[in-house]
Coordinates of C-alpha atoms in Angstrom, one line a residue:
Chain A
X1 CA -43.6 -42.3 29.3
X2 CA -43.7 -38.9 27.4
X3 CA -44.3 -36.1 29.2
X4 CA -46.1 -34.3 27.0
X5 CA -47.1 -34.5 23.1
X6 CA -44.4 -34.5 21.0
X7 CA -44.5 -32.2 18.1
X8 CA -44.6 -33.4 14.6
X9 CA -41.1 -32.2 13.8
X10 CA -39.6 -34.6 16.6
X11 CA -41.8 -37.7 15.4
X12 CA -40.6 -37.0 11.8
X13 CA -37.2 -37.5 13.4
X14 CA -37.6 -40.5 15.9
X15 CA -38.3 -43.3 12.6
X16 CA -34.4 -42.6 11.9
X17 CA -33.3 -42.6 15.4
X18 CA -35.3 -45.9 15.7
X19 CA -33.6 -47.5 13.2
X20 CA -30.3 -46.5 13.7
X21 CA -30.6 -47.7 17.6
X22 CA -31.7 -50.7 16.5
X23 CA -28.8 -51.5 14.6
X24 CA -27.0 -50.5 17.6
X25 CA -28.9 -53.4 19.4
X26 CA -28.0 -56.1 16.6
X27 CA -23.8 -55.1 17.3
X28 CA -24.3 -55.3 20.4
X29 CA -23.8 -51.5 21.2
X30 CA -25.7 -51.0 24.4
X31 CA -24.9 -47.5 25.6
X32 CA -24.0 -44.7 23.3
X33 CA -24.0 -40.8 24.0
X34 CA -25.6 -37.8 22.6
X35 CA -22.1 -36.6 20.9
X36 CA -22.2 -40.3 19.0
X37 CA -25.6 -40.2 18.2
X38 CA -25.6 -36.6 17.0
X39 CA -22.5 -37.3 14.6
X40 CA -24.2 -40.6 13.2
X41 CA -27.7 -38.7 12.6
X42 CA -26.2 -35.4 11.3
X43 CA -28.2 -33.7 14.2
X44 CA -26.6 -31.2 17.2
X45 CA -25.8 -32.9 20.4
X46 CA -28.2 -30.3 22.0
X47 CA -30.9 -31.5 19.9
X48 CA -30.6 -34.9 20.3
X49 CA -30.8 -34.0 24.2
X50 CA -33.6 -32.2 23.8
X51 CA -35.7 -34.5 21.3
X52 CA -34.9 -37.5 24.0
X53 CA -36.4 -35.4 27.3
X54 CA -39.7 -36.0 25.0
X55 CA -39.4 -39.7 26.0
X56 CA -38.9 -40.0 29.4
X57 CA -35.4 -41.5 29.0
X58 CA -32.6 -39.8 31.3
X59 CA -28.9 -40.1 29.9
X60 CA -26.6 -40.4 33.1
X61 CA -23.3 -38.5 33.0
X62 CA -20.2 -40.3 32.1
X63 CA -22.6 -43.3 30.5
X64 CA -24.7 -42.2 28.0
X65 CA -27.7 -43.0 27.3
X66 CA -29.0 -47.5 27.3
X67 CA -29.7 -48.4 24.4
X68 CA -32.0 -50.4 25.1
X69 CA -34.2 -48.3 27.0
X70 CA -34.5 -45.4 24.5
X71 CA -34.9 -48.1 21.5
X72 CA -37.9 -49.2 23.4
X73 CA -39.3 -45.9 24.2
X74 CA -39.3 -44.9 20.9
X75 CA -40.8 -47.9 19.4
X76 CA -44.1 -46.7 22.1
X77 CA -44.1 -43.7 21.1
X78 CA -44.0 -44.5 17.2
X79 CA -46.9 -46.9 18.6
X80 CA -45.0 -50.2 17.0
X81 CA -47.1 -52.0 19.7
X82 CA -50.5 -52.0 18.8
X83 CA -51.0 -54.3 16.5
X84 CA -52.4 -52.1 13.5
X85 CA -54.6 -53.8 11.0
X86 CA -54.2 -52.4 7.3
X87 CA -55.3 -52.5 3.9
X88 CA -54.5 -51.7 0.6
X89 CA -56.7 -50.3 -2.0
X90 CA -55.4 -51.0 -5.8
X91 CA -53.4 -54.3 -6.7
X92 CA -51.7 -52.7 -9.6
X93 CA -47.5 -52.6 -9.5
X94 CA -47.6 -50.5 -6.6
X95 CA -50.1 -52.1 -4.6
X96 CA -48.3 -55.2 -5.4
X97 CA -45.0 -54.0 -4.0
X98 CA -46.1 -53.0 -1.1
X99 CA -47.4 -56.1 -0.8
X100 CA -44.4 -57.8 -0.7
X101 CA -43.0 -55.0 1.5
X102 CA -41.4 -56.8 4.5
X103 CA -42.0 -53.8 7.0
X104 CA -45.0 -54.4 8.1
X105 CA -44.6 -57.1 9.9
X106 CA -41.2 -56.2 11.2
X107 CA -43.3 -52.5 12.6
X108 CA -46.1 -54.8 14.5
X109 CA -48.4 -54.1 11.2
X110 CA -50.5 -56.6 9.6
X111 CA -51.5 -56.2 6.1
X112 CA -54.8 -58.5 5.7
X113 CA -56.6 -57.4 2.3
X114 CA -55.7 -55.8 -1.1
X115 CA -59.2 -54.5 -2.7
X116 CA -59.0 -53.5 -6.6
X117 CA -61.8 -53.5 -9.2
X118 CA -60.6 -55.2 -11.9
X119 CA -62.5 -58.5 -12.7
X120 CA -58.4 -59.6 -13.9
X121 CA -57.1 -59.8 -10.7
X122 CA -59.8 -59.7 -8.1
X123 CA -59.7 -63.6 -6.8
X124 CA -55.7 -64.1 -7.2
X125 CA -53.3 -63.8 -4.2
X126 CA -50.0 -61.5 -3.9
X127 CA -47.6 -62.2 -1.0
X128 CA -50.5 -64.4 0.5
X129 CA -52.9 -62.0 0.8
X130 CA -56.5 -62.2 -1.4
X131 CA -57.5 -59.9 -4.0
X132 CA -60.9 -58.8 -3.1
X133 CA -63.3 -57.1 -5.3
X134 CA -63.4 -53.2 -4.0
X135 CA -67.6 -53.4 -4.1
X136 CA -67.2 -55.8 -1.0
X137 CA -65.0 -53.0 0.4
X138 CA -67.6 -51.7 3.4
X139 CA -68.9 -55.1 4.1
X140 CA -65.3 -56.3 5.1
X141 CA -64.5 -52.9 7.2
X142 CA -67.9 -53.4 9.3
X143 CA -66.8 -57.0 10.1
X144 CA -63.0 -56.6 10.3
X145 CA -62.3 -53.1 11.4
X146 CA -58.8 -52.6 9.7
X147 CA -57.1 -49.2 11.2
X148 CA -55.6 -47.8 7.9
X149 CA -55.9 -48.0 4.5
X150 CA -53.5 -47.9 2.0
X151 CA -54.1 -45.8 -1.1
X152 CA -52.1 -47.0 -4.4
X153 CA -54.2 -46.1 -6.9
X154 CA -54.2 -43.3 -9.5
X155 CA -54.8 -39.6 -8.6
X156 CA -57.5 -39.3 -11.0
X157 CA -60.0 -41.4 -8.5
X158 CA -57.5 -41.2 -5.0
X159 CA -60.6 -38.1 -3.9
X160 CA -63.6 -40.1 -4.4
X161 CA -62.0 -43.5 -3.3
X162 CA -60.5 -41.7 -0.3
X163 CA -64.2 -39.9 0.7
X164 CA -65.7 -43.3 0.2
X165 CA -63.2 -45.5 2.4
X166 CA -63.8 -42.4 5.4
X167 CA -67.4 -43.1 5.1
X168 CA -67.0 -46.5 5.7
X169 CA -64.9 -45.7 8.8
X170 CA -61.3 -45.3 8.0
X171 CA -59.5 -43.3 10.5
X172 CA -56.1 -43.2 8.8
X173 CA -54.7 -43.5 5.2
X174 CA -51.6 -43.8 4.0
X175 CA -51.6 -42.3 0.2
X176 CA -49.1 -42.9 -2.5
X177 CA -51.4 -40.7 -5.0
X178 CA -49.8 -37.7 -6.3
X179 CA -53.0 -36.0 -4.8
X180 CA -53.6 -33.5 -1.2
X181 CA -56.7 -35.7 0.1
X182 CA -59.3 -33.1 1.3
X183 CA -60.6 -35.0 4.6
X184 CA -62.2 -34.6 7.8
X185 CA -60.0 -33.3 10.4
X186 CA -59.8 -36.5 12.8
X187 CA -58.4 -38.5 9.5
X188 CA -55.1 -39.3 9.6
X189 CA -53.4 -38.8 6.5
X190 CA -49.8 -39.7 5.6
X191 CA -48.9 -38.8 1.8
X192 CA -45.8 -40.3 0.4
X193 CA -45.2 -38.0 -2.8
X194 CA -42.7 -39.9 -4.7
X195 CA -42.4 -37.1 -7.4
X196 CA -41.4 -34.6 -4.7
X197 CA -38.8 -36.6 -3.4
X198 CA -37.7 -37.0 -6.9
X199 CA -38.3 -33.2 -7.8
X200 CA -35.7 -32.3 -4.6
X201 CA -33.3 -34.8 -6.0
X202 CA -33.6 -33.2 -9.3
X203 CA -33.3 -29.7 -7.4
X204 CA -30.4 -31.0 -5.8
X205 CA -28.3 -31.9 -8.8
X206 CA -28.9 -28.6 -10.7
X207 CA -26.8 -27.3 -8.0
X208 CA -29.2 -24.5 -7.6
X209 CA -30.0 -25.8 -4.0
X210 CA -27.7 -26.3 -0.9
X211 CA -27.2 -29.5 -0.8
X212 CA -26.0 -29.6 2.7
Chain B
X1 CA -32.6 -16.3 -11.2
X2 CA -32.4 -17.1 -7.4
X3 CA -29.9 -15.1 -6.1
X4 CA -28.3 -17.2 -3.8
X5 CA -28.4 -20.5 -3.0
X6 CA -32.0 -22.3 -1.6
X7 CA -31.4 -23.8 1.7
X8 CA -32.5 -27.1 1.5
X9 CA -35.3 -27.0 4.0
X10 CA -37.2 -24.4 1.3
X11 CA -35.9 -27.2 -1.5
X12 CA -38.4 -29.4 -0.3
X13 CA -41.3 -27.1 0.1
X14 CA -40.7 -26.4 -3.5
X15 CA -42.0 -29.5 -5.2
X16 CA -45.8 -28.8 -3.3
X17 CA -45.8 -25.0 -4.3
X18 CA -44.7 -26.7 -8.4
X19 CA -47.5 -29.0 -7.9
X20 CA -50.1 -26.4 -6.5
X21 CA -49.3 -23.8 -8.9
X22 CA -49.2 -26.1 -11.6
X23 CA -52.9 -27.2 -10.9
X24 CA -54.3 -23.6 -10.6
X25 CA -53.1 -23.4 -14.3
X26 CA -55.1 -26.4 -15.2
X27 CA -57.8 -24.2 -13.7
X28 CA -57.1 -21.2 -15.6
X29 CA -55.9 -18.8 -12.4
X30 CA -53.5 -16.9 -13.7
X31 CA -52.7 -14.7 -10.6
X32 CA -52.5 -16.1 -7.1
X33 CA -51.7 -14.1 -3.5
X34 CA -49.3 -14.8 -0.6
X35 CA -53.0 -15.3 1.4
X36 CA -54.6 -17.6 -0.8
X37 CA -51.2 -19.7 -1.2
X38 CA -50.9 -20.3 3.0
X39 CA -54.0 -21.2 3.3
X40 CA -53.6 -23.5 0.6
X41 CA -50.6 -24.7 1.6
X42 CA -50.7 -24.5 5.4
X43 CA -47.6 -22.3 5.3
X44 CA -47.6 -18.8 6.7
X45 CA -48.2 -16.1 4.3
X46 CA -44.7 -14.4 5.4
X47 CA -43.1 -17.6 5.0
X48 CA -44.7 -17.8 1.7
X49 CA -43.2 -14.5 1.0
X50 CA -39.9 -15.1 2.2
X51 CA -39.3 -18.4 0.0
X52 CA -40.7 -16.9 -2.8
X53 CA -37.8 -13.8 -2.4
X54 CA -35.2 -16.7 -3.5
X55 CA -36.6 -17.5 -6.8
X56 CA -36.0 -13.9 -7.8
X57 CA -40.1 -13.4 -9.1
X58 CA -41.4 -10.6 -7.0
X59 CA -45.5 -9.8 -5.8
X60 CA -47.2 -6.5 -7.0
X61 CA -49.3 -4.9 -4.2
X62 CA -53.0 -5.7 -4.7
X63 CA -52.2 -8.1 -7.9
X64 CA -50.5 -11.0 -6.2
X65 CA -48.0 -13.4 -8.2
X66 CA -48.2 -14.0 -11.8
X67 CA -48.9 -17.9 -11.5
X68 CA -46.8 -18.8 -15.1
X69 CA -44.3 -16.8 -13.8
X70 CA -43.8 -18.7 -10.7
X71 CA -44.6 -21.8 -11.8
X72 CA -41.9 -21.5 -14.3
X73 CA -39.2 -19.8 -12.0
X74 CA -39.7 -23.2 -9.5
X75 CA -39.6 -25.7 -12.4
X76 CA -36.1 -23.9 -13.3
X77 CA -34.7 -24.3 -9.4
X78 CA -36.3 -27.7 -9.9
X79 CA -34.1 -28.6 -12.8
X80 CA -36.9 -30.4 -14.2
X81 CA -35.9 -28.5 -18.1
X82 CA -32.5 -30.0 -17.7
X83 CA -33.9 -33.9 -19.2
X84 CA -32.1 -36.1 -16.6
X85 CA -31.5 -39.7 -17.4
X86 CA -32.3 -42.1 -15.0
X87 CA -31.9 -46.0 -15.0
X88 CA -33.9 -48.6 -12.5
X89 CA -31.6 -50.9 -10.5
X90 CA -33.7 -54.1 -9.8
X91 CA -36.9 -55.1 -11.6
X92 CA -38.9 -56.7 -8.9
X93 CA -42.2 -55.3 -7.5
X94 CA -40.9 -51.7 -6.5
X95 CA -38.4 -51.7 -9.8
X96 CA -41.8 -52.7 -11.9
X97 CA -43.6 -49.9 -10.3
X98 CA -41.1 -47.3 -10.7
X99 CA -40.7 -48.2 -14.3
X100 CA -44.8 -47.6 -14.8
X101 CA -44.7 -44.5 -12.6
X102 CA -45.5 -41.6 -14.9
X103 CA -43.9 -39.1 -12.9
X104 CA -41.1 -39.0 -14.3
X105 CA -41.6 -38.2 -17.8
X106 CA -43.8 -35.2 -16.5
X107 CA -40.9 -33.8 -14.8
X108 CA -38.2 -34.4 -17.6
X109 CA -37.2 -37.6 -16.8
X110 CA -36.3 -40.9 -19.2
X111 CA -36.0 -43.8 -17.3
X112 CA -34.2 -45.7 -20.0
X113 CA -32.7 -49.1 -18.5
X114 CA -33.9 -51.5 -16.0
X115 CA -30.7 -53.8 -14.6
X116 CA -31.0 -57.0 -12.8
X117 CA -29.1 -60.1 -11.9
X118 CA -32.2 -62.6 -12.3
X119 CA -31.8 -64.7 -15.2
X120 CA -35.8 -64.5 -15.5
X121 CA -36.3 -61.2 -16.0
X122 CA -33.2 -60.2 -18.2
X123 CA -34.6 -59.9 -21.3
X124 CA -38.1 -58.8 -20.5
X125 CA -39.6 -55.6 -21.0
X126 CA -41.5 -53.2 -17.9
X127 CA -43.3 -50.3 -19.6
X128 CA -41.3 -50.6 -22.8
X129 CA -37.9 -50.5 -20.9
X130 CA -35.5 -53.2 -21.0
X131 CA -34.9 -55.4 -18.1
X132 CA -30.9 -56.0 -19.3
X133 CA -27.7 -58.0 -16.7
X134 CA -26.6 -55.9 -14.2
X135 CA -22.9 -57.5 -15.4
X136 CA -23.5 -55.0 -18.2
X137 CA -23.9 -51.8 -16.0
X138 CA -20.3 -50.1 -16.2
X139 CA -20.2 -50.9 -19.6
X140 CA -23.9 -49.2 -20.5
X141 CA -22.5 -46.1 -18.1
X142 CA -19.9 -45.2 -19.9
X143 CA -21.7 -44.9 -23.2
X144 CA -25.2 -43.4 -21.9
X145 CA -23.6 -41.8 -19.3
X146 CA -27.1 -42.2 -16.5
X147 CA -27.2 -39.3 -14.1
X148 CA -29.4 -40.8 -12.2
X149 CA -29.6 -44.7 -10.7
X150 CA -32.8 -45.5 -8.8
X151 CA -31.9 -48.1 -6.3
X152 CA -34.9 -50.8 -5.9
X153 CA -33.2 -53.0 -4.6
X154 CA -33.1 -55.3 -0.8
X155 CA -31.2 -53.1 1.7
X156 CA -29.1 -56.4 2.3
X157 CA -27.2 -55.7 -1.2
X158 CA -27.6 -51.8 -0.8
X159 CA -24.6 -50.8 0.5
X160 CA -22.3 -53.0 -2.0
X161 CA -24.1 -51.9 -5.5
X162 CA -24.2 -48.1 -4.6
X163 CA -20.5 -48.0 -4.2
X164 CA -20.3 -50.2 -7.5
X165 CA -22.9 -47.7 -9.4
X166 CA -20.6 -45.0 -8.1
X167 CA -17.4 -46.4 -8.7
X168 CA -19.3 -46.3 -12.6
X169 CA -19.4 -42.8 -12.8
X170 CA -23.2 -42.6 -11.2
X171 CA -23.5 -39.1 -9.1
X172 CA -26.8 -39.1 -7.7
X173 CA -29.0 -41.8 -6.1
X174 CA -32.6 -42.2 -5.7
X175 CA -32.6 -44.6 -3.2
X176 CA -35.4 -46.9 -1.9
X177 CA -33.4 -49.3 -0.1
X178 CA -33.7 -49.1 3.6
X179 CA -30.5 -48.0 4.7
X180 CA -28.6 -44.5 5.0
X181 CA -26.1 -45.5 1.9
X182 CA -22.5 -44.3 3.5
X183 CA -21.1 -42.6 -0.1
X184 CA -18.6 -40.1 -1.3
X185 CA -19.6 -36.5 -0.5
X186 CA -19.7 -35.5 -4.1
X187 CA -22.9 -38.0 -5.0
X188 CA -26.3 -36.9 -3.7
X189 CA -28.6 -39.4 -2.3
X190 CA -32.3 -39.0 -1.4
X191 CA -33.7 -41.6 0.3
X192 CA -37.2 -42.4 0.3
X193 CA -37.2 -44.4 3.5
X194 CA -41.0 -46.0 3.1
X195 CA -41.1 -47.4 6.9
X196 CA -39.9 -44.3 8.2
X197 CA -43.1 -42.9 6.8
X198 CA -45.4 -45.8 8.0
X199 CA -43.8 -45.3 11.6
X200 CA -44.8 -41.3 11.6
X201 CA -48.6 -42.5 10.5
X202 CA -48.3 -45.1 12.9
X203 CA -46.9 -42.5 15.9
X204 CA -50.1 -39.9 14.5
X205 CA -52.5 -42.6 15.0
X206 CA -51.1 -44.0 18.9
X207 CA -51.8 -40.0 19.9
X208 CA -48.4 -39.4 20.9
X209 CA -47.7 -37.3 18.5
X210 CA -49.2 -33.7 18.1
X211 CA -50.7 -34.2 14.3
X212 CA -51.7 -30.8 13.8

């Protein structure tokens, strides 16, 4: 159990850690140290320590830390237990790769409806799951309560769309438009700015930036 | 000119300052202050201050920052004047999307092949851009000389095709495939690592996390 809350610059870091003790787990690795860990995730020893007293899991002397245990841990923290119901909002290329995204299922997420407005594709099915038209949008969130939506559409509607999903109750979004969503405080919002990932990479290569 | 080199951990506050300062000229503001930027970008205004000393474009007491100026001294640090070429490796869902993602052409991108191994979609067209064999790759590198490949692509087959598109000549990655690509020090990768992501908004929303 964590102690305390852990700060948003630790939970940006435990995704990687998670993935990388899980591929411990499927070698077979069940112990491991902070020195090993800190060389494989390009972080200090001292950090690592200190990130891991956030979740309650004590390396012992001599053995490192199990595997196993901090794996675990993690996955409660990053709240890979609870079963989270999502949807996404647009079923244009985007909406349609995420779709067919395989991590949901793999985090403990279910992804149950796509909603669009086009008369084209409202009706059809990607990866199993129904197009629905978007107008039957807050009828289907009284009844089905999904915890996040996903936002793949265009930047030029993301605000309104975004206002109007948060009225019908949405409590956390995770948005793939270009946009800073202006919401209440108690929304949750995740942005996943593909052109500033691909602005540092640009950055990166003009060899103006240190790269290190 | 920046006078030294940007430590990477300002790199990537760079692309939301481009973004914001970039919309204030849509709205005609042509002079902005270290204030009104932290509270618009939830930065401190000192912080503000100090990234904004490595881009060599100074304040003026009780005028703030010429917006054009800085605008322009980002882009530059950016590298988005320096008209990178970038091809698509894999035209399924995420390829497709990528290829329709109009990003890139705003920041002085050309995405101008898509490569693939499916017999189905060699051939084929996404956004104008053609879908050609992946058998062709080292061949189409040497003449069009890509600076950029954007891997979109299963992570199973990640690890072989980077070291092949490197092995090509290809210096910098833009990798979507889920795995931390293991590559020569000289090529950059930046990963966009979507579940990593969908596990922070997932953390957020178990309260675990502090989200402010």
């Amino acid at each position: 159990m964590p102690q305390r809350l852990v700060p948003l610059v630790v939970i940006r870091r435990l995704p990687r850690y998670y993935r990388y003790l899980g591929e411990l787990l499927n070698n077979k690795v069940y112990r491991v140290s902070s020195t090993e860990l800190s060389e494989k995730m390009g972080v200090t020893a001292s950090q690592i320590r200190q990130d891991i007293n956030y979740f309650g899991v004590f390396g012992q002397q001599g053995y490192g830390y199990n595997v196993e245990h901090l794996h675990s841990a993690i996955g409660d923290i990053l709240g890979l237990n609870n079963g989270y119901k999502a949807v996404i909002i647009g079923a244009g290329n985007l909406g349609r790769a995420l779709a067919n995204y395989s991590g949901f299922s793999k985090r403990g997420f279910s992804v149950d409806a796509i909603f669009d407005v086009d008369e084209k594709v409202i009706g059809t099915k990607v990866s199993d799951i129904l197009v629905r038209p978007y107008s039957e949008f807050a009828e289907y969130t009284k009844k089905e309560k999904p915890d996040i939506a996903i936002l793949a559409i265009p930047k030029t509607s993301a605000s309104k769309v975004a206002e109007h999903l948060v009225s019908c109750g949405i409590k956390a979004l995770w948005n793939f438009a270009h946009i800073d969503l202006k919401l209440p405080d108690d929304v949750i919002v995740e942005n996943v700015h593909l052109s500033d990932s691909l602005m540092t990479l640009s950055c990166r290569m003009s060899k103006k930036g240190d790269t290190k």
